[in-house]
Amino acid sequence: MPEPWTVVGSRITYQDRWLKVRSDSCRTLAGQVIEPYHVLEYPTWINVVALTPAREIVLAREYRHGAGRVLTGLPSGAMDPADATPEQAARRELREETGYTEGEFFELACDFANPANQDNLVRSFLALDVRKTDAPSLDPGEDIEVIPERFDEFLGRFRRREFSLQVSHAAAVMYAARFLEGHPT
Amino acid sequence: MPEPWTVVGSRITYQDRWLKVRSDSCRTLAGQVIEPYHVLEYPTWINVVALTPAREIVLAREYRHGAGRVLTGLPSGAMDPADATPEQAARRELREETGYTEGEFFELACDFANPANQDNLVRSFLALDVRKTDAPSLDPGEDIEVIPERFDEFLGRFRRREFSLQVSHAAAVMYAARFLEGHPT
């Protein structure tokens, strides 16, 4: 029967604005010592499947340096201490990255980002009837091309594996497709 | 139009058996310098939705120290240099973690794990007609309880959000459910 480990020591081995690594010394129930066990500490991550009244999905195309490629994905980001709720974080990220606002937001799921080595959650939102009301407000270094695409066409291309997404964005798209099947318009 | 950055400097700022951090100095097309930009280097990750001839999913219950909880998930792991193909890695992880072997494997998707900050992919497999032939062979410190559950019941509980998964496992489960809808038995 798997049991939680006991943490017998813990220190922050790296921290800057972008990355925080906590390195624990752990002891299993059987007495084995596991060290260093690195946990990457992150805030909750948010992904938004945002649809316009015309059922276009609002996509964000940007350079992703981990993959070394320009990729299409969902508006997404990390919760900020100033966000009162995950939905507020989702609305803020959507507005900042794309300029789309308003709409009705549904939280589709709350999953673990990577529970072996990260402490954070990923929340997937569906936003219906969002509208382009604002200009995007990007961070320095952010360069995001906003692409609306008919959601049914996007879903068809996704299901035919014509492109790859970030796996958490793929999950959000599939959650949204299933939600919409149960809520036809 | 988003463009790749130019890497003007790069060094490994942390490396042990478990974690490798590459810290780059990057320059955008507009001339802005972005540094340090941390990329976590990992091998390809593999997740397996493994079903028995009786349509039970083979689940792995283990302690996940990032989340600090015992969680149920899919058999999963990282590709090893000795794995000739992703499918071989999937078969190896399934056998090592659960003792299930044989079966027919289908690669359902290949997604980016986290393209902003990681360089690796996640490959989702469906394995049909796997059988318990071996004893699991766990690494020191690994303690995995193998739980077979009827896939339709698991999927129902998942869709009712009765538990949370790792987001990449959630994606694999939804890919598998869709594949099986198109391949009824």
CSV table of N, CA and C in Angstrom, one decimal, chain A residues 39-111:
chain,number,residue,atom,x,y,z
A,39,VAL,N,11.3,19.3,-6.1
A,39,VAL,CA,9.9,19.7,-6.4
A,39,VAL,C,10.0,21.1,-7.0
A,40,LEU,N,9.4,21.3,-8.2
A,40,LEU,CA,9.3,22.6,-8.8
A,40,LEU,C,8.0,23.3,-8.3
A,41,GLU,N,8.2,24.4,-7.6
A,41,GLU,CA,7.0,25.1,-7.1
A,41,GLU,C,6.5,26.1,-8.0
A,42,TYR,N,5.3,26.0,-8.4
A,42,TYR,CA,4.6,26.9,-9.4
A,42,TYR,C,3.3,27.3,-8.8
A,43,PRO,N,2.8,28.5,-9.3
A,43,PRO,CA,1.3,28.8,-9.0
A,43,PRO,C,0.4,27.9,-9.9
A,44,THR,N,-0.8,28.0,-9.6
A,44,THR,CA,-1.8,27.3,-10.4
A,44,THR,C,-1.8,27.8,-11.9
A,45,TRP,N,-1.8,26.9,-12.8
A,45,TRP,CA,-1.8,27.2,-14.2
A,45,TRP,C,-3.3,27.2,-14.7
A,46,ILE,N,-3.6,28.1,-15.7
A,46,ILE,CA,-4.9,28.3,-16.2
A,46,ILE,C,-4.9,28.2,-17.8
A,47,ASN,N,-5.8,27.4,-18.3
A,47,ASN,CA,-5.9,27.4,-19.8
A,47,ASN,C,-7.4,27.7,-20.2
A,48,VAL,N,-7.5,28.4,-21.2
A,48,VAL,CA,-8.9,28.9,-21.6
A,48,VAL,C,-9.2,28.5,-23.0
A,49,VAL,N,-10.3,27.7,-23.2
A,49,VAL,CA,-10.9,27.5,-24.5
A,49,VAL,C,-11.9,28.6,-24.6
A,50,ALA,N,-11.6,29.7,-25.4
A,50,ALA,CA,-12.5,30.9,-25.5
A,50,ALA,C,-13.2,30.9,-26.9
A,51,LEU,N,-14.5,30.9,-26.8
A,51,LEU,CA,-15.3,30.9,-28.1
A,51,LEU,C,-16.1,32.1,-28.2
A,52,THR,N,-16.1,32.6,-29.5
A,52,THR,CA,-16.9,33.8,-29.8
A,52,THR,C,-18.3,33.4,-30.0
A,53,PRO,N,-19.2,34.4,-30.1
A,53,PRO,CA,-20.6,34.1,-30.5
A,53,PRO,C,-20.7,33.3,-31.8
A,54,ALA,N,-19.8,33.5,-32.7
A,54,ALA,CA,-19.7,32.8,-34.0
A,54,ALA,C,-19.1,31.4,-33.9
A,55,ARG,N,-18.8,31.0,-32.7
A,55,ARG,CA,-18.1,29.7,-32.4
A,55,ARG,C,-16.7,29.6,-33.0
A,56,GLU,N,-16.0,30.7,-32.9
A,56,GLU,CA,-14.6,30.7,-33.3
A,56,GLU,C,-13.8,30.6,-32.0
A,57,ILE,N,-12.8,29.7,-32.0
A,57,ILE,CA,-11.9,29.6,-30.8
A,57,ILE,C,-10.8,30.7,-31.0
A,58,VAL,N,-10.5,31.3,-29.9
A,58,VAL,CA,-9.4,32.3,-29.9
A,58,VAL,C,-8.1,31.7,-29.6
A,59,LEU,N,-7.2,31.6,-30.6
A,59,LEU,CA,-6.0,30.9,-30.4
A,59,LEU,C,-4.8,31.9,-30.3
A,60,ALA,N,-3.8,31.5,-29.6
A,60,ALA,CA,-2.6,32.3,-29.4
A,60,ALA,C,-1.4,31.7,-30.0
A,61,ARG,N,-0.8,32.3,-30.9
A,61,ARG,CA,0.4,31.8,-31.6
A,61,ARG,C,1.6,32.5,-31.1
A,62,GLU,N,2.6,31.8,-30.5
A,62,GLU,CA,3.7,32.5,-29.9
A,62,GLU,C,5.0,31.5,-29.9
A,63,TYR,N,6.1,32.1,-29.8
A,63,TYR,CA,7.4,31.4,-29.8
A,63,TYR,C,7.5,30.7,-28.4
A,64,ARG,N,7.8,29.4,-28.4
A,64,ARG,CA,7.9,28.7,-27.1
A,64,ARG,C,9.3,28.2,-27.1
A,65,HIS,N,10.1,28.8,-26.2
A,65,HIS,CA,11.6,28.5,-26.2
A,65,HIS,C,11.9,27.1,-25.7
A,66,GLY,N,11.1,26.5,-24.9
A,66,GLY,CA,11.4,25.1,-24.5
A,66,GLY,C,11.4,24.2,-25.7
A,67,ALA,N,10.4,24.3,-26.5
A,67,ALA,CA,10.3,23.5,-27.7
A,67,ALA,C,11.1,24.1,-28.8
A,68,GLY,N,11.5,25.4,-28.7
A,68,GLY,CA,12.3,26.0,-29.8
A,68,GLY,C,11.5,26.3,-31.1
A,69,ARG,N,10.1,26.4,-30.9
A,69,ARG,CA,9.3,26.6,-32.1
A,69,ARG,C,8.2,27.6,-31.8
A,70,VAL,N,7.7,28.2,-32.9
A,70,VAL,CA,6.4,29.0,-32.8
A,70,VAL,C,5.3,28.0,-32.8
A,71,LEU,N,4.4,28.1,-31.8
A,71,LEU,CA,3.3,27.1,-31.7
A,71,LEU,C,2.0,27.8,-31.4
A,72,THR,N,1.0,27.1,-31.9
A,72,THR,CA,-0.4,27.6,-31.6
A,72,THR,C,-0.9,26.9,-30.4
A,73,GLY,N,-1.5,27.7,-29.5
A,73,GLY,CA,-2.1,27.1,-28.3
A,73,GLY,C,-3.2,28.0,-27.8
A,74,LEU,N,-3.6,27.6,-26.6
A,74,LEU,CA,-4.7,28.4,-25.9
A,74,LEU,C,-4.2,29.6,-25.2
A,75,PRO,N,-5.0,30.6,-25.0
A,75,PRO,CA,-4.6,31.6,-24.0
A,75,PRO,C,-4.4,30.9,-22.6
A,76,SER,N,-3.3,31.2,-22.0
A,76,SER,CA,-3.0,30.5,-20.8
A,76,SER,C,-2.0,31.3,-19.9
A,77,GLY,N,-1.9,30.9,-18.7
A,77,GLY,CA,-0.9,31.6,-17.8
A,77,GLY,C,-1.0,31.0,-16.4
A,78,ALA,N,-0.4,31.8,-15.5
A,78,ALA,CA,-0.3,31.4,-14.1
A,78,ALA,C,-1.2,32.3,-13.3
A,79,MET,N,-1.8,31.7,-12.3
A,79,MET,CA,-2.6,32.6,-11.3
A,79,MET,C,-1.6,33.5,-10.6
A,80,ASP,N,-2.1,34.7,-10.4
A,80,ASP,CA,-1.3,35.8,-9.8
A,80,ASP,C,-1.9,36.0,-8.4
A,81,PRO,N,-1.1,36.4,-7.4
A,81,PRO,CA,-1.7,36.7,-6.1
A,81,PRO,C,-2.8,37.7,-6.1
A,82,ALA,N,-2.9,38.6,-7.2
A,82,ALA,CA,-3.9,39.6,-7.3
A,82,ALA,C,-5.2,39.0,-7.8
A,83,ASP,N,-5.2,37.8,-8.4
A,83,ASP,CA,-6.4,37.2,-8.9
A,83,ASP,C,-7.2,36.6,-7.7
A,84,ALA,N,-8.5,37.1,-7.6
A,84,ALA,CA,-9.3,36.6,-6.4
A,84,ALA,C,-9.7,35.2,-6.6
A,85,THR,N,-9.9,34.8,-7.8
A,85,THR,CA,-10.4,33.4,-8.1
A,85,THR,C,-9.7,32.9,-9.4
A,86,PRO,N,-9.7,31.6,-9.6
A,86,PRO,CA,-9.2,31.0,-10.8
A,86,PRO,C,-9.9,31.6,-12.0
A,87,GLU,N,-11.2,31.9,-11.9
A,87,GLU,CA,-11.9,32.5,-13.1
A,87,GLU,C,-11.4,33.9,-13.4
A,88,GLN,N,-11.1,34.6,-12.3
A,88,GLN,CA,-10.6,36.0,-12.6
A,88,GLN,C,-9.2,35.9,-13.3
A,89,ALA,N,-8.4,34.9,-12.9
A,89,ALA,CA,-7.1,34.7,-13.6
A,89,ALA,C,-7.3,34.3,-15.0
A,90,ALA,N,-8.3,33.5,-15.3
A,90,ALA,CA,-8.6,33.1,-16.7
A,90,ALA,C,-9.1,34.3,-17.5
A,91,ARG,N,-9.9,35.1,-16.9
A,91,ARG,CA,-10.4,36.3,-17.6
A,91,ARG,C,-9.2,37.3,-17.8
A,92,ARG,N,-8.3,37.5,-16.8
A,92,ARG,CA,-7.2,38.4,-17.0
A,92,ARG,C,-6.2,37.9,-18.1
A,93,GLU,N,-5.9,36.6,-18.1
A,93,GLU,CA,-5.0,36.0,-19.1
A,93,GLU,C,-5.6,36.2,-20.5
A,94,LEU,N,-6.9,35.9,-20.6
A,94,LEU,CA,-7.5,36.0,-21.9
A,94,LEU,C,-7.4,37.5,-22.4
A,95,ARG,N,-7.7,38.4,-21.5
A,95,ARG,CA,-7.7,39.8,-21.9
A,95,ARG,C,-6.3,40.3,-22.2
A,96,GLU,N,-5.3,39.9,-21.4
A,96,GLU,CA,-4.0,40.4,-21.6
A,96,GLU,C,-3.4,39.8,-22.9
A,97,GLU,N,-3.6,38.6,-23.1
A,97,GLU,CA,-3.0,37.9,-24.3
A,97,GLU,C,-3.7,38.2,-25.6
A,98,THR,N,-5.0,38.4,-25.5
A,98,THR,CA,-5.8,38.5,-26.8
A,98,THR,C,-6.7,39.7,-26.9
A,99,GLY,N,-7.0,40.4,-25.8
A,99,GLY,CA,-7.9,41.5,-25.9
A,99,GLY,C,-9.4,41.1,-25.9
A,100,TYR,N,-9.6,39.8,-25.7
A,100,TYR,CA,-11.0,39.3,-25.7
A,100,TYR,C,-11.5,39.3,-24.2
A,101,THR,N,-12.7,39.7,-24.0
A,101,THR,CA,-13.3,39.9,-22.6
A,101,THR,C,-14.8,39.4,-22.7
A,102,GLU,N,-15.4,39.7,-21.6
A,102,GLU,CA,-16.9,39.4,-21.4
A,102,GLU,C,-17.1,37.9,-21.4
A,103,GLY,N,-18.2,37.4,-21.8
A,103,GLY,CA,-18.5,36.0,-21.9
A,103,GLY,C,-18.8,35.3,-20.6
A,104,GLU,N,-19.2,34.1,-20.7
A,104,GLU,CA,-19.5,33.3,-19.5
A,104,GLU,C,-18.5,32.2,-19.4
A,105,PHE,N,-17.9,32.0,-18.2
A,105,PHE,CA,-16.8,31.1,-18.0
A,105,PHE,C,-17.3,29.9,-17.2
A,106,PHE,N,-16.8,28.7,-17.6
A,106,PHE,CA,-17.1,27.4,-17.0
A,106,PHE,C,-15.8,26.8,-16.6
A,107,GLU,N,-15.6,26.4,-15.4
A,107,GLU,CA,-14.4,25.6,-15.1
A,107,GLU,C,-14.7,24.1,-15.4
A,108,LEU,N,-13.9,23.6,-16.3
A,108,LEU,CA,-14.2,22.2,-16.9
A,108,LEU,C,-13.5,21.2,-16.0
A,109,ALA,N,-12.3,21.5,-15.5
A,109,ALA,CA,-11.6,20.4,-14.8
A,109,ALA,C,-10.4,21.1,-14.0
A,110,CYS,N,-10.0,20.4,-13.0
A,110,CYS,CA,-8.8,20.8,-12.2
A,110,CYS,C,-8.0,19.5,-12.1
A,111,ASP,N,-6.8,19.6,-12.7
A,111,ASP,CA,-5.9,18.4,-12.8
A,111,ASP,C,-4.6,18.8,-12.1
